[in-house]
Each structure stands twice: as C-alpha cells, then as structure tokens.
PDB file of C-alpha atoms in Angstrom:
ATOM      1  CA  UNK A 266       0.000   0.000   0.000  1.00  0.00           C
ATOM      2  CA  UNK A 267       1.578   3.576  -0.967  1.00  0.00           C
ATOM      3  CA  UNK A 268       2.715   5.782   2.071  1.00  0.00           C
ATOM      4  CA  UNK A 269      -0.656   8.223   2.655  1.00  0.00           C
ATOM      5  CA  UNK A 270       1.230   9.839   5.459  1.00  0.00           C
ATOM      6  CA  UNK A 271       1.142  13.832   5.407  1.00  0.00           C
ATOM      7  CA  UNK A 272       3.998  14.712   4.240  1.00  0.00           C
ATOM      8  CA  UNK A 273       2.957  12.612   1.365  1.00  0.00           C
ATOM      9  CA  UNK A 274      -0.192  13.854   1.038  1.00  0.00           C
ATOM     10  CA  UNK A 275      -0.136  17.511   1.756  1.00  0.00           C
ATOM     11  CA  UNK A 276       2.150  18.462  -0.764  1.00  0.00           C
ATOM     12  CA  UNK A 277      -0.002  16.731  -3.880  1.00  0.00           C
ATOM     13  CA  UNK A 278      -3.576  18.223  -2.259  1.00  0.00           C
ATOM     14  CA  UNK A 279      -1.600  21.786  -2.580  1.00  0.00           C
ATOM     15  CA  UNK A 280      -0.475  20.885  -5.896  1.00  0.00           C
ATOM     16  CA  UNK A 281      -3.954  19.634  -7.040  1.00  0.00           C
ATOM     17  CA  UNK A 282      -5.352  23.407  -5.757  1.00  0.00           C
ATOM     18  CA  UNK A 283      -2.177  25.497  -7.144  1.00  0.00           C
ATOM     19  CA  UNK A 284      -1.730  24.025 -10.260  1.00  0.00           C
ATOM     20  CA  UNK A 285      -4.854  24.532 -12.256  1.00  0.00           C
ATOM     21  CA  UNK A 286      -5.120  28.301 -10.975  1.00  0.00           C
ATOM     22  CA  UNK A 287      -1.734  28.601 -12.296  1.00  0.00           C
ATOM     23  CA  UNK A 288      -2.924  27.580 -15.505  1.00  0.00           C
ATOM     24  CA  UNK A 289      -5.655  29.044 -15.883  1.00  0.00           C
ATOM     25  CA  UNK A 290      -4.184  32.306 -15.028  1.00  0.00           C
ATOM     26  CA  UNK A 291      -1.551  31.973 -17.851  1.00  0.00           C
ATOM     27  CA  UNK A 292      -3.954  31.880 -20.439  1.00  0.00           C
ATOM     28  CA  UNK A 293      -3.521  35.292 -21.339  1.00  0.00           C
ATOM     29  CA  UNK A 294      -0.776  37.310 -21.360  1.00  0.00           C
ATOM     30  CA  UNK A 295       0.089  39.183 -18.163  1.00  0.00           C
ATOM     31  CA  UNK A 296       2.410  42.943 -18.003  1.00  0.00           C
ATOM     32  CA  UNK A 297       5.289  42.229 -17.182  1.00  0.00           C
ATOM     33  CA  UNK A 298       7.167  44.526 -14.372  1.00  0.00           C
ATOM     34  CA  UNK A 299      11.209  44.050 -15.017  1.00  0.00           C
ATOM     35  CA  UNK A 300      11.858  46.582 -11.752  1.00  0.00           C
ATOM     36  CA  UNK A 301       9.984  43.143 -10.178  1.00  0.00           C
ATOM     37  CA  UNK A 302      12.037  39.914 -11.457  1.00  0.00           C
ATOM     38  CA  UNK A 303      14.557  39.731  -8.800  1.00  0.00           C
ATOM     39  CA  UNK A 304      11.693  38.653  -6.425  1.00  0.00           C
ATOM     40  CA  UNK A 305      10.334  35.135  -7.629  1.00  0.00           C
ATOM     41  CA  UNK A 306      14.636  33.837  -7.338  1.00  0.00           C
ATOM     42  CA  UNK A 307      14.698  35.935  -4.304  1.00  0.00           C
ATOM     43  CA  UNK A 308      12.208  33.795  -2.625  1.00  0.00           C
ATOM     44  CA  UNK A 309      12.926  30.902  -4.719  1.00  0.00           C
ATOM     45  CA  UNK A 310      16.574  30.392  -3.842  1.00  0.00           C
ATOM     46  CA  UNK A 311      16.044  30.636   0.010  1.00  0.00           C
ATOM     47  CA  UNK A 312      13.526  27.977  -0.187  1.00  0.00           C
ATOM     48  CA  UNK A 313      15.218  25.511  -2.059  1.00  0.00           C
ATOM     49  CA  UNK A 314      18.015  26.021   0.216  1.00  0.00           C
ATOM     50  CA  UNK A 315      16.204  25.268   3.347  1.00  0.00           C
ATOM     51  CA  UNK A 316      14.530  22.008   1.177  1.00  0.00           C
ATOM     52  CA  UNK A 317      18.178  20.935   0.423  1.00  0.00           C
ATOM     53  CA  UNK A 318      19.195  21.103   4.076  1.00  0.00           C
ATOM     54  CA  UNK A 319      15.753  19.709   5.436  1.00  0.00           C
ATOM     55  CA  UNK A 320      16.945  16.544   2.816  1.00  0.00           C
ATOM     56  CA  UNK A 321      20.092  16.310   4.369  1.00  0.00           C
ATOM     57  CA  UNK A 322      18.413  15.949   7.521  1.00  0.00           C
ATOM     58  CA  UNK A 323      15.437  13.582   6.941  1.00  0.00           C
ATOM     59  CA  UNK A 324      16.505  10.377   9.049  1.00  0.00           C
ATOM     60  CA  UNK A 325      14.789   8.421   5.874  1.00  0.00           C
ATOM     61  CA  UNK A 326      17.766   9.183   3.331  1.00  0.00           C
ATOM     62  CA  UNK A 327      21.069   8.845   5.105  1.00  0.00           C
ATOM     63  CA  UNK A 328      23.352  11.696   4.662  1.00  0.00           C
ATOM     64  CA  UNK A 329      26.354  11.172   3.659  1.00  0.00           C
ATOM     65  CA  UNK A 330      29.065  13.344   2.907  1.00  0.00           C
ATOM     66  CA  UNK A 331      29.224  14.782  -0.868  1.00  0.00           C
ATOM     67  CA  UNK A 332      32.695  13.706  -2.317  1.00  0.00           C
ATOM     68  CA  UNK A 333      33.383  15.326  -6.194  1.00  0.00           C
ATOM     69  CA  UNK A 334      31.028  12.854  -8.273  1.00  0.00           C
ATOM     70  CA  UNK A 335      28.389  13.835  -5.742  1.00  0.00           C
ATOM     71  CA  UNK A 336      29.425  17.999  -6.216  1.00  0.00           C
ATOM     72  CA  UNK A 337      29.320  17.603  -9.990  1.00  0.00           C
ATOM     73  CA  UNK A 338      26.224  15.948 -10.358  1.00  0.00           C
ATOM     74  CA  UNK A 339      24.660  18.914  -8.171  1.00  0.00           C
ATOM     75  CA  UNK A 340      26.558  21.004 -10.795  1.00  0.00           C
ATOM     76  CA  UNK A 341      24.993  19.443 -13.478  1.00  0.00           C
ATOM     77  CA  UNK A 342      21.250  19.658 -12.106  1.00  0.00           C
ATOM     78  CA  UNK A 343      22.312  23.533 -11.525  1.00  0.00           C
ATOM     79  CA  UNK A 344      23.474  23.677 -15.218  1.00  0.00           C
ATOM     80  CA  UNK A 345      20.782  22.029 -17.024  1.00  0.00           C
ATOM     81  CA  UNK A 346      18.261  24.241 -15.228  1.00  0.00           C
ATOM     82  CA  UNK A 347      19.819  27.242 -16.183  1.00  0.00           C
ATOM     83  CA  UNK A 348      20.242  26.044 -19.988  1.00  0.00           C
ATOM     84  CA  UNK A 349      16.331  25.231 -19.787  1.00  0.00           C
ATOM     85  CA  UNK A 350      15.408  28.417 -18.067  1.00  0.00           C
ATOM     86  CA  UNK A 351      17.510  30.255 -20.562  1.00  0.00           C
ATOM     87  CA  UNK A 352      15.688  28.498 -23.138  1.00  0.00           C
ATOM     88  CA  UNK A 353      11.967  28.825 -21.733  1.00  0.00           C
ATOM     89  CA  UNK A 354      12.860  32.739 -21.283  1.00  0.00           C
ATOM     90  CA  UNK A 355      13.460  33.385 -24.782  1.00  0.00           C
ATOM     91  CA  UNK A 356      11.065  31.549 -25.818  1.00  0.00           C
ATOM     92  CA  UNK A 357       8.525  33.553 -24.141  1.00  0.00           C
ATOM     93  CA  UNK A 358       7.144  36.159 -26.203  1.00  0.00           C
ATOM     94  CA  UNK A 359       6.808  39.809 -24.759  1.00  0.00           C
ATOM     95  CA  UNK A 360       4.156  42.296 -26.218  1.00  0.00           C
ATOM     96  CA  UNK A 361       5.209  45.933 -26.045  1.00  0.00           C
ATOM     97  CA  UNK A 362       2.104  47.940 -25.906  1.00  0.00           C
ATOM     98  CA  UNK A 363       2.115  51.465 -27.431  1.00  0.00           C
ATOM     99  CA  UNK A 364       2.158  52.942 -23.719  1.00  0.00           C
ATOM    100  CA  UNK A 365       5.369  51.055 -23.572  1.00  0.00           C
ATOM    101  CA  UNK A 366       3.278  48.256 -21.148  1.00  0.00           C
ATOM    102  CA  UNK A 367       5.030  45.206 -21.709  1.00  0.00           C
ATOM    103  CA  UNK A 368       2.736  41.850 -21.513  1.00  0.00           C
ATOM    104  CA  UNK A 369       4.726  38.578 -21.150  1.00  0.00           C
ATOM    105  CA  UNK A 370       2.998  34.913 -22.547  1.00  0.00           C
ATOM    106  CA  UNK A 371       4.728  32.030 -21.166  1.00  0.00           C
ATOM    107  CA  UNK A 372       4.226  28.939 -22.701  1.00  0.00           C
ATOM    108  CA  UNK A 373       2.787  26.075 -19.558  1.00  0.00           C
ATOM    109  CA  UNK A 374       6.239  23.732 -20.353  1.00  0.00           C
ATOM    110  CA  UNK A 375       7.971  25.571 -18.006  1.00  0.00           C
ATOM    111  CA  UNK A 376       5.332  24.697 -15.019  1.00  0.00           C
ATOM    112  CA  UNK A 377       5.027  21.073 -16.393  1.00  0.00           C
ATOM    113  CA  UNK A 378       8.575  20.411 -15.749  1.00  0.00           C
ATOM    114  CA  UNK A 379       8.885  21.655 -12.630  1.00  0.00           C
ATOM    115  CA  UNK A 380       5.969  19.101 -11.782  1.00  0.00           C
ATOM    116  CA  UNK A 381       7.686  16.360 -13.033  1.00  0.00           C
ATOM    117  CA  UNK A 382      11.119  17.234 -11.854  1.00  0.00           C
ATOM    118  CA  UNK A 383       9.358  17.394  -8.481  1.00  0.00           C
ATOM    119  CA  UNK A 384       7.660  14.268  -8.979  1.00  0.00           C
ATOM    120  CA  UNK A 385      10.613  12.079 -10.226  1.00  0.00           C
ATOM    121  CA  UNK A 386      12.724  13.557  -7.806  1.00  0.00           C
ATOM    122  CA  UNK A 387      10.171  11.382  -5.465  1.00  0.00           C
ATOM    123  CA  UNK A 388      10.458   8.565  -7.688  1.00  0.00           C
ATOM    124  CA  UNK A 389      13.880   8.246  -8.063  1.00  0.00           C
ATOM    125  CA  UNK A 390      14.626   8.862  -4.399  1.00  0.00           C
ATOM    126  CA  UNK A 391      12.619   5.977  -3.366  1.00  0.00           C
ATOM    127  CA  UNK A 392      14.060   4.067  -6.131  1.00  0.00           C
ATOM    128  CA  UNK A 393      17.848   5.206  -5.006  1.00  0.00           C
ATOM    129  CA  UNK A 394      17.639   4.840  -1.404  1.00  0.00           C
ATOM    130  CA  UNK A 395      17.469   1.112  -0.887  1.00  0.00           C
ATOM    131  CA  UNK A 396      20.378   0.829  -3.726  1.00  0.00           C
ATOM    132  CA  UNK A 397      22.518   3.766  -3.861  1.00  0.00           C
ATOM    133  CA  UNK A 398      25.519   2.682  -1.591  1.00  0.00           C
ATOM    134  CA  UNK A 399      25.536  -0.840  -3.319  1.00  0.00           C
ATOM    135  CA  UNK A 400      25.498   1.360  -6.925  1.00  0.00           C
ATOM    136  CA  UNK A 401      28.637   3.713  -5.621  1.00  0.00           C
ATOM    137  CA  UNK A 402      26.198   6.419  -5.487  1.00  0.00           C
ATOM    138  CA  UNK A 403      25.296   9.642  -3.168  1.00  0.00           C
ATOM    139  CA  UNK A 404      20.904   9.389  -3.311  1.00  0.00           C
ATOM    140  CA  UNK A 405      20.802  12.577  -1.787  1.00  0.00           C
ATOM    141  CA  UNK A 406      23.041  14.282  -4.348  1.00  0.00           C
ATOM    142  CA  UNK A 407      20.833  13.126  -7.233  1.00  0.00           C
ATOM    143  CA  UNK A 408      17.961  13.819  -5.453  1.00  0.00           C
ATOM    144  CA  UNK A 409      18.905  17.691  -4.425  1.00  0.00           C
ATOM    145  CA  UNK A 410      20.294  17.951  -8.203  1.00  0.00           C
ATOM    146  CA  UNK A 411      16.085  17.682  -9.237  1.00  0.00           C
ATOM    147  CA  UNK A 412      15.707  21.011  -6.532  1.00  0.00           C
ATOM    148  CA  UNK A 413      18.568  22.750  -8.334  1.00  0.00           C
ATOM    149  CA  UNK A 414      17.580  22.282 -11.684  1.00  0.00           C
ATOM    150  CA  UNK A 415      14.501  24.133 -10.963  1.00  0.00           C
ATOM    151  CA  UNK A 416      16.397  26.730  -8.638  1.00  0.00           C
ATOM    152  CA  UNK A 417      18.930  27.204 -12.022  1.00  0.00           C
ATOM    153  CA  UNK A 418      15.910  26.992 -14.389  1.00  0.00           C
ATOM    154  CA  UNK A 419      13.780  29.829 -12.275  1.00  0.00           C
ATOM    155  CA  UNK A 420      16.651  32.309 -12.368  1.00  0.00           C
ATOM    156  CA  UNK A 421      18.388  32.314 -15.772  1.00  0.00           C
ATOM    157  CA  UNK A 422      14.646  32.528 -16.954  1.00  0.00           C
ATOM    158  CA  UNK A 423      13.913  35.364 -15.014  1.00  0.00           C
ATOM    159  CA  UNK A 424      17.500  36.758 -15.891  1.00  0.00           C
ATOM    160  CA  UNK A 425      16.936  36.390 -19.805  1.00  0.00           C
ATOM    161  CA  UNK A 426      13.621  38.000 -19.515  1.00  0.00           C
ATOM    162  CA  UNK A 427      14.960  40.936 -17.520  1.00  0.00           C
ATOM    163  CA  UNK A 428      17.869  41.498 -19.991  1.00  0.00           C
ATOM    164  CA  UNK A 429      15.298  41.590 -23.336  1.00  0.00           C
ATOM    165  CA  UNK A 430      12.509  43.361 -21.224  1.00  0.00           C
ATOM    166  CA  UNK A 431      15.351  45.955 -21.137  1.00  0.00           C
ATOM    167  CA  UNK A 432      16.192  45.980 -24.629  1.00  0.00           C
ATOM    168  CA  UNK A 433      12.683  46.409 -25.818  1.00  0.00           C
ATOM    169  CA  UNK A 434      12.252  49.312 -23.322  1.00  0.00           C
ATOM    170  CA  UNK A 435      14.822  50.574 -24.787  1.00  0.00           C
ATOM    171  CA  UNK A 436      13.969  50.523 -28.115  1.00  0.00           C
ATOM    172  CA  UNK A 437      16.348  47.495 -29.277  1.00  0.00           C
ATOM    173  CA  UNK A 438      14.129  44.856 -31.715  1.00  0.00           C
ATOM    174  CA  UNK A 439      13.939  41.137 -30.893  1.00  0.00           C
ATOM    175  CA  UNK A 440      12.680  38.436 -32.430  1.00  0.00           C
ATOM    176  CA  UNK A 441      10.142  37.272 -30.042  1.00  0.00           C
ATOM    177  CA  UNK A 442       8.794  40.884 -29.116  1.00  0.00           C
ATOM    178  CA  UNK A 443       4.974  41.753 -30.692  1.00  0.00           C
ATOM    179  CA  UNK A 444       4.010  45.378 -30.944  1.00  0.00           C
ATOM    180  CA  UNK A 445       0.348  45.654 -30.025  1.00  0.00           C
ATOM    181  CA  UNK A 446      -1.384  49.125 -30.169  1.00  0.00           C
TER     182      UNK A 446
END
C-alpha cells in the first residue's frame, strides 16, 4: 500500500489546488514589471536552500558526505536548469504595448517540468535509497540535483527575460517581441 502519510499527502492536495489556478491564469498574457524579477529567485533560492538542508536531515535518506562525483552531479542539475530556463525565457514572447506596457505569454512547459522534476525527484529517491551505496552512489546528491535544476531553471529565466525586457524598453528589436497598439 503507498505511504498516505502527510507529508505525502499535503504536498499533492496543494499541488492539485495550485496548479490549475496557475494555468488558468496563464492563459492570457500578463504585463510584465522588469523593476519586479529579482523577487520570484529571491524567494525561490532561500527555499530551495532550506529544502536541500531539510533533505540532508530527513533520518529516511542517510546523509552522507558529498565527495566530487556527488558535487558535480549537483553542478549538473544547476546547469541544465539554467540552460532550460535560458531556453523557456526566450522563448517567451513579450508584447510591447504602445504605452510602452510590456505583456509577457509564457508557454505552460515551463510549469510542467517543474511538476515532473518534483515528482521524479520522489520517484527516483525511493528508487535510489534502498540501492545507492551498493550502486557507488550519493541518493541525496541526485535527489537535491532535481531542486537545483529548478532553482537554475527559475533564475536564468527570469535573468533572460529581464535582460530583453530591457532591450525592448529601450527601443532594441527582438525576435520574439509583438508590438500591439
């Protein structure tokens, strides 16, 4: 029978609420504040660092300590996230109004793979717990690489997006800006 405990439970009933709202309110495209990006990875990046130390000090993964293969595979997660955010920020197309408002549509990908980075990071911990000394490997590193690929994918997105909102303020073209107005 699959653990129903709360801290099993909790987290999917606030993801059941969250999620469609957040979908629902990115249907349409939203203005877009650049003076206000620094925020979301301000609160972001504290939080995932108090998940990664609550991981390291759950008594159901044993911690141990992170030797080089374990510090590059957190690199890695770090990495990818930032190449995806990077990605997911250009690809999001920014309206500049003739008031000089500028709207933002992101496309729902973005929120999708957080979902399932959160939910195989689950997975693959339960999978990697009973196994990962007898594999050579550090669970906990692979499982806090799935919190810093969002962490890295949540700031360069925010980044890129900050950096064209700026050129298009300015004046600049780009190729995924839409003059409305």
């Amino acid at each position: 029978m699959p653990d129903m405990s709360p801290q099993v439970l909790i987290p999917l009933i606030v993801m059941a609420i969250v999620l469609p709202l957040v979908f629902l309110r990115n249907r349409k495209p939203r203005t877009l504040h650049p003076d206000r990006m620094w925020v979301m990875p301000a609160i972001i990046v504290p939080l995932m660092g108090f998940a990664l130390w609550g991981t390291s000090m759950a008594s159901t993964m044993p911690h141990v300590a992170f030797d080089g293969l374990a510090w590059a595979i957190l690199g890695v997660g770090l990495i990818l996230g930032g190449a995806f955010g990077w990605w997911r920020g250009q690809m999001t197309t920014i309206e500049k109004h003739a008031d000089g408002t500028l709207k933002a549509q992101t496309s729902p990908i973005g929120l999708i793979l957080i979902i399932a980075v959160m939910l195989g990071r689950k997975a693959l911990g339960a999978v990697l717990e009973p196994h990962a000394a007898e594999w050579g490997l550090n669970a906990l590193a692979i499982t806090d690489a799935f919190l810093l690929f969002v962490v890295g994918m949540i700031v360069a997105q925010r980044a890129e997006m900050f950096i064209r909102a700026r050129r298009i303020q300015s004046g600049a073209g780009d190729s995924h800006v839409a003059t409305v107005g």
